[in-house]
Coordinates of C-alpha atoms and ligand atoms in Angstrom, one line a residue:
X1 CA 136.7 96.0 106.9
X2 CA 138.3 96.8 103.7
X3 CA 141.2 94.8 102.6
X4 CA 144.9 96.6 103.6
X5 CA 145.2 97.2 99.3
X6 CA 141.7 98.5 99.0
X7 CA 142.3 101.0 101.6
X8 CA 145.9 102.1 100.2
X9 CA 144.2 102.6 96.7
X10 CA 141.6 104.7 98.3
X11 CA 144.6 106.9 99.6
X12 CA 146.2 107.2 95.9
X13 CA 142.9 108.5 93.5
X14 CA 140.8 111.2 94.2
X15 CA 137.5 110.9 96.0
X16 CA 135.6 110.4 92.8
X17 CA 138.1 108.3 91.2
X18 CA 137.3 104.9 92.8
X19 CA 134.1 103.7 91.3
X20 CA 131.3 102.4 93.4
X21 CA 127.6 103.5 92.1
X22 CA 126.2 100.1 90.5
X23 CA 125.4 103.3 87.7
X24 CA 128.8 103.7 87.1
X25 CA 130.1 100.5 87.6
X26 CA 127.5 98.1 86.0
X27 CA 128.3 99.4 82.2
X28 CA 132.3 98.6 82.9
X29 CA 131.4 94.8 83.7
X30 CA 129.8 94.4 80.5
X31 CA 131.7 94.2 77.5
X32 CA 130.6 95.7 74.0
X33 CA 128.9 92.5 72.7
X34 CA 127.6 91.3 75.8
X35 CA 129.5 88.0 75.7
X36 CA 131.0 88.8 79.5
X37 CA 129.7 90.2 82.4
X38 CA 132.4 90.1 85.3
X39 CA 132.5 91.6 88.7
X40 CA 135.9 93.3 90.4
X41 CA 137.3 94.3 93.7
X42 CA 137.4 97.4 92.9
X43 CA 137.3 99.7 89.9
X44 CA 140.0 102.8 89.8
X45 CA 140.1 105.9 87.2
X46 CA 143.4 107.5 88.1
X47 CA 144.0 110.5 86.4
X48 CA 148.1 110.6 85.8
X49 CA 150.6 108.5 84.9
X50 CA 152.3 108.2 88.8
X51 CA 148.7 108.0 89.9
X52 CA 148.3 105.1 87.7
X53 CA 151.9 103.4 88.7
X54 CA 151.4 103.7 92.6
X55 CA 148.2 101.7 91.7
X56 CA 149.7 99.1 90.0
X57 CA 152.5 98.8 92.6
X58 CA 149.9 98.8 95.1
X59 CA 147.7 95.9 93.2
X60 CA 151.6 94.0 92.4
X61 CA 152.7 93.8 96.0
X62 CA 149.2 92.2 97.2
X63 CA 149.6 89.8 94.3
X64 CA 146.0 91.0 93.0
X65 CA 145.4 90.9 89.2
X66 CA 144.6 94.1 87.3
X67 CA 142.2 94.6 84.3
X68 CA 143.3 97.4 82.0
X69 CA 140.2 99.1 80.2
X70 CA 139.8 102.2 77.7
X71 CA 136.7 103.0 75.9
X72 CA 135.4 99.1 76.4
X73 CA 134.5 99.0 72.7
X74 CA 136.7 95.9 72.2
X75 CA 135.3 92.5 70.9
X76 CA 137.0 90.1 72.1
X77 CA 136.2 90.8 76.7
X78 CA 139.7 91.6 76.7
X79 CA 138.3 94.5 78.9
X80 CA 136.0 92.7 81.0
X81 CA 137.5 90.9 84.6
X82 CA 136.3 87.7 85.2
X83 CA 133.8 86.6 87.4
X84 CA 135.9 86.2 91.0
X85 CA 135.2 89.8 91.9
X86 CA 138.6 89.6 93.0
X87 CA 140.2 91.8 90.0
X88 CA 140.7 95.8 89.9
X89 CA 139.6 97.0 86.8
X90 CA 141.8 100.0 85.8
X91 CA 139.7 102.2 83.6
X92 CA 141.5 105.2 82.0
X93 CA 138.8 107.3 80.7
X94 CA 140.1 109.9 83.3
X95 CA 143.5 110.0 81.5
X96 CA 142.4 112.2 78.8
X97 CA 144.9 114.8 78.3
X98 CA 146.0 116.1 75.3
X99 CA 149.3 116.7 75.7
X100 CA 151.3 118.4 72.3
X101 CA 150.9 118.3 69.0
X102 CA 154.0 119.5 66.8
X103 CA 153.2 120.3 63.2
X104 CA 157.0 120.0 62.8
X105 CA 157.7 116.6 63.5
X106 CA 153.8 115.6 62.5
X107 CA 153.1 113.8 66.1
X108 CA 150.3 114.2 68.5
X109 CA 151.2 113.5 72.3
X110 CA 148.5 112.4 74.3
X111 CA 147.8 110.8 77.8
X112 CA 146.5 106.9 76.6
X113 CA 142.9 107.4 77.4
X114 CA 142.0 110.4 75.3
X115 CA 139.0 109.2 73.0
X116 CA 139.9 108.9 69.3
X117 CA 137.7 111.4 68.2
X118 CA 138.9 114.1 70.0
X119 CA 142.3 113.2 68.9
X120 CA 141.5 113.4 65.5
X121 CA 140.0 116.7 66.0
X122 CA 142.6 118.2 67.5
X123 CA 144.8 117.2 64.9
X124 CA 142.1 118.7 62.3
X125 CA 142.2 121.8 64.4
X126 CA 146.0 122.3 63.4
X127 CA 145.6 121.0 60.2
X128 CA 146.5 118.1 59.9
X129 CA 144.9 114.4 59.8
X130 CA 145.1 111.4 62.4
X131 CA 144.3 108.5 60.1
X132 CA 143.2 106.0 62.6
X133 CA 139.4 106.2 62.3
X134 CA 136.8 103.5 62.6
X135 CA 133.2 102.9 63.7
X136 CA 133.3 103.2 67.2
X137 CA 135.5 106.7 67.6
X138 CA 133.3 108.7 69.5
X139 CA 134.0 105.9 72.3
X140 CA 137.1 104.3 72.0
X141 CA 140.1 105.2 73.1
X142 CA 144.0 105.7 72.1
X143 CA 146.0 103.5 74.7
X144 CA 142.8 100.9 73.7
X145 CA 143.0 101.1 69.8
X146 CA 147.0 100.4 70.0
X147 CA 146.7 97.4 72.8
X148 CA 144.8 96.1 69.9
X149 CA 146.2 97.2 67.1
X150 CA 142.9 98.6 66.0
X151 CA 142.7 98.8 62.1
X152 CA 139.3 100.6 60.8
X153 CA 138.8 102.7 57.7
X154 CA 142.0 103.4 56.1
X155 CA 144.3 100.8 56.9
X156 CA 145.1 100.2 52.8
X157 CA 146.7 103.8 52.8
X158 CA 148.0 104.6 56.7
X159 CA 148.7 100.7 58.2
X160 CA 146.8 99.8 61.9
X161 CA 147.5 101.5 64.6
X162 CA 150.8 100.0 65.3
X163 CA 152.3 102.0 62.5
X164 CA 151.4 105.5 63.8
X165 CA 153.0 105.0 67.6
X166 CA 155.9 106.6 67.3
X167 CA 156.8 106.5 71.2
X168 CA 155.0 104.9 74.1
X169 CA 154.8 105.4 78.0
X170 CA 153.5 102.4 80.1
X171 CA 153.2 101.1 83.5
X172 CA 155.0 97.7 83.9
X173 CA 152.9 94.8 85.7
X174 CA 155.0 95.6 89.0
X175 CA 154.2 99.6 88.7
X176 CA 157.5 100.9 87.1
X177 CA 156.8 103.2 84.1
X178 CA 158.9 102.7 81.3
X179 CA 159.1 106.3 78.9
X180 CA 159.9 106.8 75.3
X181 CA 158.1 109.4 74.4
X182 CA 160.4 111.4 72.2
X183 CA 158.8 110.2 68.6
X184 CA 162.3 110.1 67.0
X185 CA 161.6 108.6 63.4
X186 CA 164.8 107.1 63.9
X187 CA 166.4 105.0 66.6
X188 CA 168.2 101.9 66.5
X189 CA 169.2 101.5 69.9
X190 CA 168.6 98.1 70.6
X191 CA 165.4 96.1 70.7
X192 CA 162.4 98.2 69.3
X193 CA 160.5 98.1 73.3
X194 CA 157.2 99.2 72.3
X195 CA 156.5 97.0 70.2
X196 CA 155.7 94.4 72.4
X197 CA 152.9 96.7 74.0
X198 CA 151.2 97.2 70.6
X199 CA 148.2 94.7 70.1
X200 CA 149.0 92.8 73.5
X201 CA 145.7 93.5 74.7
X202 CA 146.6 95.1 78.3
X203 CA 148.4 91.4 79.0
X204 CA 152.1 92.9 79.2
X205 CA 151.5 96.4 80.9
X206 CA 149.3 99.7 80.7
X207 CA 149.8 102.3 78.0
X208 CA 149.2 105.4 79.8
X209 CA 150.5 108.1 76.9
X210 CA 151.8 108.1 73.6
X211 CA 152.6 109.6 70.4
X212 CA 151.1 109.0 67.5
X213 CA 152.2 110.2 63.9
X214 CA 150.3 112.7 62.0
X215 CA 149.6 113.2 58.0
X216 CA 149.4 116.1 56.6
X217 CA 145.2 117.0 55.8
X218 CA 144.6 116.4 51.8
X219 CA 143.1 119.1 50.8
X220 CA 140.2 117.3 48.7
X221 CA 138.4 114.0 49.6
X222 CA 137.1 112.0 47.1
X223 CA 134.9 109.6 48.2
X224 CA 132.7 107.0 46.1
X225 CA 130.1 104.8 46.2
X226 CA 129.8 102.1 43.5
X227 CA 128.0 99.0 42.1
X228 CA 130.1 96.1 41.9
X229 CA 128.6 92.2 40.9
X230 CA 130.6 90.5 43.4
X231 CA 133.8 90.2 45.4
X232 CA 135.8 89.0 42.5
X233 CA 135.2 92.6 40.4
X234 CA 136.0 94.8 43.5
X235 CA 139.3 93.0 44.1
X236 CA 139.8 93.4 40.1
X237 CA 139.0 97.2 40.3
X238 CA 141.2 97.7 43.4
X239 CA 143.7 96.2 41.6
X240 CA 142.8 98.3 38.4
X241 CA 142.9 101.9 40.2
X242 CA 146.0 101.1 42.0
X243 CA 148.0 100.9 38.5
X244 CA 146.0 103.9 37.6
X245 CA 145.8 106.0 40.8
X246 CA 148.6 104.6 42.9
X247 CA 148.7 105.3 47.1
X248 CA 145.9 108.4 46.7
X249 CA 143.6 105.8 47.8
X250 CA 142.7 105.7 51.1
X251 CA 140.0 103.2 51.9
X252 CA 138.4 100.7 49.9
X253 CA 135.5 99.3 51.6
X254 CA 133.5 96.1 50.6
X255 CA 129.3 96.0 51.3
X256 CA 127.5 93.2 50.5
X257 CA 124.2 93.4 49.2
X258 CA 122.8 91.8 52.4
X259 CA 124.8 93.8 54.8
X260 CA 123.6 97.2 52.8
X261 CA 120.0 96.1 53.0
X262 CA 119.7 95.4 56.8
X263 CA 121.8 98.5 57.5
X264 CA 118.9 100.4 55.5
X265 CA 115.8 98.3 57.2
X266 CA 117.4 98.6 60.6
X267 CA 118.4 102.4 60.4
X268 CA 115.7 104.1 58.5
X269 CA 116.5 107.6 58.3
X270 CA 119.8 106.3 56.5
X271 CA 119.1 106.1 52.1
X272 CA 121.0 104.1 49.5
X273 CA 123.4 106.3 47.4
X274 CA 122.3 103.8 44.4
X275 CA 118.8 102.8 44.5
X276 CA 118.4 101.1 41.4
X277 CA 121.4 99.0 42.2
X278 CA 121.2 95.1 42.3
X279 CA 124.7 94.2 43.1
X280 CA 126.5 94.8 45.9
X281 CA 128.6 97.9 46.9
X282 CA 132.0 99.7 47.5
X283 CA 132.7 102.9 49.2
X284 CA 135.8 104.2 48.1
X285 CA 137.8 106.8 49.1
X286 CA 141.0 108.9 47.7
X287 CA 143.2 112.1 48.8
X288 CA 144.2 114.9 47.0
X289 CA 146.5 117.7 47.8
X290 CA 145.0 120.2 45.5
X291 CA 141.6 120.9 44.5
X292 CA 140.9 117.0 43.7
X293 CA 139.5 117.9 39.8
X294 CA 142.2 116.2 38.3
X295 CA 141.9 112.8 40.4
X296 CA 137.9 112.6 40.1
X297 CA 139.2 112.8 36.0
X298 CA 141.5 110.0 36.4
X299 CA 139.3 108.1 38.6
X300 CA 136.1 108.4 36.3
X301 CA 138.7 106.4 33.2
X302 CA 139.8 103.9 35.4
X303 CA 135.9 103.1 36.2
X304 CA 135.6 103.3 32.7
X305 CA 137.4 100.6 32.1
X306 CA 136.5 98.6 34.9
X307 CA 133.2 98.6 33.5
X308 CA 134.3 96.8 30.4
X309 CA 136.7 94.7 32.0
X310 CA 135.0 94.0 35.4
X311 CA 130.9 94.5 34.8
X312 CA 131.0 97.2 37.5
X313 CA 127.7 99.5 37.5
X314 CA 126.9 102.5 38.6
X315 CA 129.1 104.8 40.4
X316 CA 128.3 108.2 42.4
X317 CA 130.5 111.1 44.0
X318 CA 130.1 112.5 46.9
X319 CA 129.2 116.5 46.0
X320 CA 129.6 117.5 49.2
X321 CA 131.1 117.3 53.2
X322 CA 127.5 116.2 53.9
X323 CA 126.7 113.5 51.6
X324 CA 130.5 112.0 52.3
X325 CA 129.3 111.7 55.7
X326 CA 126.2 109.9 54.3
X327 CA 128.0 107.6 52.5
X328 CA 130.6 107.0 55.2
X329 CA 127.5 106.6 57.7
X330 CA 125.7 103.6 55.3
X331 CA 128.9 101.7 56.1
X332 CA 129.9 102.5 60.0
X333 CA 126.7 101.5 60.6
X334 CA 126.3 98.1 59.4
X335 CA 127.7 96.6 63.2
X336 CA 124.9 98.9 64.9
X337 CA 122.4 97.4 62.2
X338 CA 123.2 94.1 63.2
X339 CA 122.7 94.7 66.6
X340 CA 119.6 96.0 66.4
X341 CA 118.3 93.0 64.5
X342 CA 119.1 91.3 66.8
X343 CA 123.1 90.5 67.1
X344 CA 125.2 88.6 64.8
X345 CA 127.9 86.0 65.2
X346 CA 130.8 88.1 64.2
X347 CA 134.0 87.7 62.1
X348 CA 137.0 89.8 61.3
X349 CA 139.1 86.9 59.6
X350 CA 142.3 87.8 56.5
X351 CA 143.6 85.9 53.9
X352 CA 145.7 86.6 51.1
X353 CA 144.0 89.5 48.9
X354 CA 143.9 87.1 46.1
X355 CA 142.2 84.8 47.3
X356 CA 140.0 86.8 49.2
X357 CA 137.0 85.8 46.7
X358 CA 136.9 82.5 46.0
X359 CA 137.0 82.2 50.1
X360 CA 134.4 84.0 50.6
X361 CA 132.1 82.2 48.1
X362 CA 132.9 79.1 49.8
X363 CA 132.4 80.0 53.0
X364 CA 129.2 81.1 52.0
X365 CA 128.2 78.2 50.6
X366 CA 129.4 75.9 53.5
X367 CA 127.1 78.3 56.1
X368 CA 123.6 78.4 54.2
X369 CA 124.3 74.7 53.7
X370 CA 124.6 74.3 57.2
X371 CA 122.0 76.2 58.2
X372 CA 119.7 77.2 55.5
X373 CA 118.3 80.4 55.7
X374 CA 120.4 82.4 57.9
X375 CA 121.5 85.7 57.2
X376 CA 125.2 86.7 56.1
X377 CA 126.4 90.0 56.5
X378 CA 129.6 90.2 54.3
X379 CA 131.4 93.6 54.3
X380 CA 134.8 95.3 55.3
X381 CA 138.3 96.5 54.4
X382 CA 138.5 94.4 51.1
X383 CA 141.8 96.5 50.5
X384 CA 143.3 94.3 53.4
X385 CA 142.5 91.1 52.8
X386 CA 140.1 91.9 55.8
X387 CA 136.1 91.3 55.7
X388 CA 133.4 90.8 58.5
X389 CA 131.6 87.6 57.9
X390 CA 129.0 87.7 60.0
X391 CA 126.1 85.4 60.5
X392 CA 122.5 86.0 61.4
X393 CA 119.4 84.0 62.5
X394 CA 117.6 82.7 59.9
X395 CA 113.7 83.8 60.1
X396 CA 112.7 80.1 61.5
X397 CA 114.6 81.1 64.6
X398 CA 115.2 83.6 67.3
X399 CA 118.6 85.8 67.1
X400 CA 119.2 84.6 71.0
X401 CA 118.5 80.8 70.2
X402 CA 120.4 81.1 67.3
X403 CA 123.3 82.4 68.8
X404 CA 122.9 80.1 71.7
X405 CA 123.1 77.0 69.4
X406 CA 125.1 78.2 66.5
X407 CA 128.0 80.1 67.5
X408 CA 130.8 77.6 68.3
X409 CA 129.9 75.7 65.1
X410 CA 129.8 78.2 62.5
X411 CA 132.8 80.2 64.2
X412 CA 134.4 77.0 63.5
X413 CA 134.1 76.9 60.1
X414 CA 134.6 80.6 59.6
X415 CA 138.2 80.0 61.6
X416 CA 139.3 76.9 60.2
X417 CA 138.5 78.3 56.2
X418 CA 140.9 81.2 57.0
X419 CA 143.2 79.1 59.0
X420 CA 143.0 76.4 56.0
X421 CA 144.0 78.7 53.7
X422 CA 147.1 80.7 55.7
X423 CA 144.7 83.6 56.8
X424 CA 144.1 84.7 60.0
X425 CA 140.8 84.2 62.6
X426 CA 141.3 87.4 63.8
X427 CA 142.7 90.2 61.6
X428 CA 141.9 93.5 63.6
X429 CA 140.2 92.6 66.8
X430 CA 142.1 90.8 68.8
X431 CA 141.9 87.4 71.2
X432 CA 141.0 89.2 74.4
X433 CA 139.5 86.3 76.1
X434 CA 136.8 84.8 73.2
X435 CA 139.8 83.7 70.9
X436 CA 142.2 81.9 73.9
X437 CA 141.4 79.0 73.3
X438 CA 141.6 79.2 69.2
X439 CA 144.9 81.1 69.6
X440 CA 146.7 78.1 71.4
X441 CA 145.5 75.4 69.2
X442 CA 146.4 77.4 66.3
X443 CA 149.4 79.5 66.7
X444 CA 152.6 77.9 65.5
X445 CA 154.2 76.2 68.7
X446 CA 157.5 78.1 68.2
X447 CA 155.7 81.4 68.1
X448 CA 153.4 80.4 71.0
X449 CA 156.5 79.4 72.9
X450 CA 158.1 83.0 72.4
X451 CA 154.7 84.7 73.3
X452 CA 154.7 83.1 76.2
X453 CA 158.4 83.6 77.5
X454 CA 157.8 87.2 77.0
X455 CA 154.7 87.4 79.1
X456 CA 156.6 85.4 82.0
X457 CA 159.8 87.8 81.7
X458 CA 157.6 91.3 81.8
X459 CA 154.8 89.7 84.0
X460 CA 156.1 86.8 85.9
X461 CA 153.4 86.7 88.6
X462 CA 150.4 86.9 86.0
X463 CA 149.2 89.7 87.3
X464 CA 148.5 91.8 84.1
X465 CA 144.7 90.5 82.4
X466 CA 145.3 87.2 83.0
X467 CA 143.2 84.8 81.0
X468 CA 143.1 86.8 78.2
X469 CA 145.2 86.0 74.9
X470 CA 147.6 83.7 76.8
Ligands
FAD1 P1 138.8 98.4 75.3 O1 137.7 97.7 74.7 O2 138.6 99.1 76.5 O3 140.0 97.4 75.5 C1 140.5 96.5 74.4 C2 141.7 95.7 74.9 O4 142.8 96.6 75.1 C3 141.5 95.0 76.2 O5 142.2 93.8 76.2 C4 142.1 96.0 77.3 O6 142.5 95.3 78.4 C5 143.2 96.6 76.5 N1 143.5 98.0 76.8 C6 142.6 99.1 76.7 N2 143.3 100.2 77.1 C7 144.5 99.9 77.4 C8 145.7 100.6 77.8 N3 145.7 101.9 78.0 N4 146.8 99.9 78.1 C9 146.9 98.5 77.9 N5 145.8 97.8 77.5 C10 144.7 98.5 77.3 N6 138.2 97.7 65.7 C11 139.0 97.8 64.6 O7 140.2 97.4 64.7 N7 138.6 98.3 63.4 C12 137.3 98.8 63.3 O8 136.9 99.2 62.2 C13 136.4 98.7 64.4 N8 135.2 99.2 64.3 C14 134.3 99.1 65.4 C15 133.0 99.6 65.3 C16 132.2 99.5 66.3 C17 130.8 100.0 66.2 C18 132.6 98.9 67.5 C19 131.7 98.8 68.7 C20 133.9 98.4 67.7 C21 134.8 98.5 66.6 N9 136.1 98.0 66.7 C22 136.9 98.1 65.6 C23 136.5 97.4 67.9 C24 137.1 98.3 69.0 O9 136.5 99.6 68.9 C25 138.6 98.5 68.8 O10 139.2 97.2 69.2 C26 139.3 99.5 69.7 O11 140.6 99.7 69.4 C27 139.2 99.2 71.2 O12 139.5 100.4 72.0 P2 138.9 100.6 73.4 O13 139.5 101.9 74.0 O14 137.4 100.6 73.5 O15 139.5 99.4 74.2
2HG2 C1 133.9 97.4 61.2 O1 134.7 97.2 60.2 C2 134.3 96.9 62.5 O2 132.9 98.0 61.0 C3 133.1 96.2 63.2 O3 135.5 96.2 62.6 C4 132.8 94.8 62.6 O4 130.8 94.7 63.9 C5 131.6 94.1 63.2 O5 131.6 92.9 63.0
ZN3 ZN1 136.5 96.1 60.7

């Protein structure tokens, strides 16, 4: 007999909306890397926001915990339940809706689990741009990219997600919604609410709509792909083109050598924009609001003189809609690149732009000495502080054994060198349940302290993705 909750949820969704085919069900346990497989009590997909509350109230009263997912893209198993099969995974795939857009106020309305993608198109549809845009788009989904304050492509110009939620709607851990979806640009009526939602990884409630600001759509994109000898020169001729070019740049995008070369071994219908090149690489792009002529002028003398002053190489322009997508696809590709060869051991760690160099060349050296051989795949959003250091096998041993016997150890070092040096372990994806442990020993105690009085006030039984970030 099913339990008294299982049967009331059965009553709230629709007849397809409780999950039960292993089909279905076996991709939701797994998370993106493969680091978790958990099982659940149930799995739900309600479709509306009350749907979604009376499930949550349902799940409250019988003191069950609740797994909030979205596109399950995330790399940290902050969507995955754990292995009691006693959680209800809430997936919101079936929240979907888009709900306005107003080309007035530059806001898109939408229910939380509407895919990225189709968000940006929709704004592109009316003309104007969602900024938020990152490798896994076609999958991820809105509530998801702000629980974790997703930061992708063109962070240097727009911010992370946080910074385009200009109203949220979410279901409290005891099933009450709490609405501000109006999208005033200003309000200072009290405490600013939704920021506590933003980047809590499902621990503190469910987003289940919100509104997101809009840009309006440049009219020309200029997007670049250049030679660079090292990390040291790109963060020079960011630097450079900032004095020259100011905020017209979007995204700024760092490619190691290595991490361009497996990306073209690994994906072989993709080609190398520069193939006499035998530095490493930056895609770059910047906006304009008329026909972009003038900006390609005063972006060809700024390269001039990084040239002289920097030593960077060649440089090409995207002609066309077509070969931007090439370009952009050399780089979204890398994390598919690495999976195919294999899997990495992944890093999304920040420090000071400034010192983003001199980090990395350490941290380099530190992982080849300890263990010769392997593989480093260094790339990301150099105009954030922000790169991907991420480790593979060596050719002496298999990706799995590697992993197996190497991941603890060289995460360490990764974490502490950014820790050491006032960065961050985890600039853009999150703690979910892989980076617990690190968060507690790391995290200023004061700030700890707070985090965890605010999780006791708006979740005192626990109930809301426990074990993950707290
Ligand atoms: P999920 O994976 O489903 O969930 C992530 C976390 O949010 C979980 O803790 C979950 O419980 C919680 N959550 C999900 N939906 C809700 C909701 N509605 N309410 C409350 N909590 C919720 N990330 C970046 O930041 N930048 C990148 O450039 C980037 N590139 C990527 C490229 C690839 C190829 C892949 C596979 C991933 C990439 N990611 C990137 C990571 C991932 O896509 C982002 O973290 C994304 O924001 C997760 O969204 P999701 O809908 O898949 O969330
Ligand atoms: C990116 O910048 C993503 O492409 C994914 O954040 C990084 O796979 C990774 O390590
Ligand atoms: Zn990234």
């Amino acid at each position: 007999m099913l339990p008294a909750y299982l049967e009331q949820l059965s009553h709230i969704l629709g007849p397809n909306d409780l999950v039960v085919s292993p089909a279905q069900s076996n991709p939701l346990l797994i998370d993106e890397r493969q680091l978790y497989r958990g099982r659940a009590a149930a799995i739900v997909q309600p479709r509306t926001t009350e749907q979604l509350s009376q499930v949550v109230s349902v799940c409250a009263k019988a003191n069950v915990a609740m797994v909030p997912q979205g596109g399950n893209t995330g790399y940290c198993g902050g969507a995955t339940p754990d292995e009691s099969g006693l959680q209800v995974l809430i997936n919101l795939s079936k929240m979907n809706q888009i709900l306005d857009i107003d080309a007035a106020s530059l806001t898109l309305t939408a229910q939380a689990g509407v895919v990225l993608a189709d968000a940006q198109n929709a704004a592109a549809n009316q003309d104007m741009l969602l900024p938020l845009s990152m490798g896994s788009q076609a999958s991820c989904q809105l509530g998801g990219n702000i629980s974790t304050n997703a930061g992708g492509l063109a962070v240097l110009r727009y911010g992370t997600a946080r910074e385009m939620v200009a109203g949220l709607e979410v279901v409290l851990p005891d099933g009450q919604i709490w609405s501000d979806l109006k999208g005033l640009r200003k309000d200072n009526t009290g405490y600013d609410l939704k920021q506590f939602f933003m980047g809590a990884e499902g621990t503190l409630g469910i987003i289940s709509a919100a509104v997101v600001r809009l840009q309006p759509r440049p009219r020309a994109q200029i997007t670049a792909f250049l030679e660079t000898p090292d990390l040291a020169s790109a963060v020079s001729t960011l630097m450079l083109l900032r004095e020259h070019l100011g905020d017209c740049i979007t995204s700024f995008e760092y490619m190691s050598r290595e991490a361009l070369m497996l990306t073209l071994v690994q994906l072989n219908d993709l080609r190398n924009p520069l193939p006499a090149a035998t530095g490493n690489f930056v895609l770059m792009e910047l906006a304009a609001f008329d026909d972009g002529a003038g900006l390609t002028e005063q972006l060809t003398r700024a390269l001039q003189v990084a040239i002289l002053k920097f030593d960077v190489g060649d440089c090409v322009v995207a002609q066309n809609d077509t070969q931007r997508g090439d370009f952009w696809r050399l780089r979204e590709s890398i994390p598919e690149a690495e999976k195919r060869a294999g899997g990495s051991i992944k890093h999304d760690v920040s420090v000071e732009i400034s010192k983003l160099s001199e980090f990395a060349v350490e941290l380099q050296k530190n992982t080849l000495a300890y263990v010769p051989g392997c593989r480093i795949s260094l790339y990301g959003h150099l105009g954030d502080g922000n790169i991907h250091f991420n480790v593979l096998a060596p050719p002496t041993l298999s990706a799995a054994q590697f992993k197996r016997e190497f991941a603890d150890p060289i995460s360490a070092l990764v974490h502490s060198a950014a820790i050491n040096r006032d960065g961050s372990f985890s600039a853009e994806h999150g703690v979910g349940r892989l980076k617990r442990d690190l968060l507690a020993s790391s995290k200023d105690p004061v700030g700890l302290q707070l985090m965890r009085k605010i999780k006791r006030t708006l979740d005192p039984n626990g109930l809301m993705n426990p074990g993950k970030v707290l």
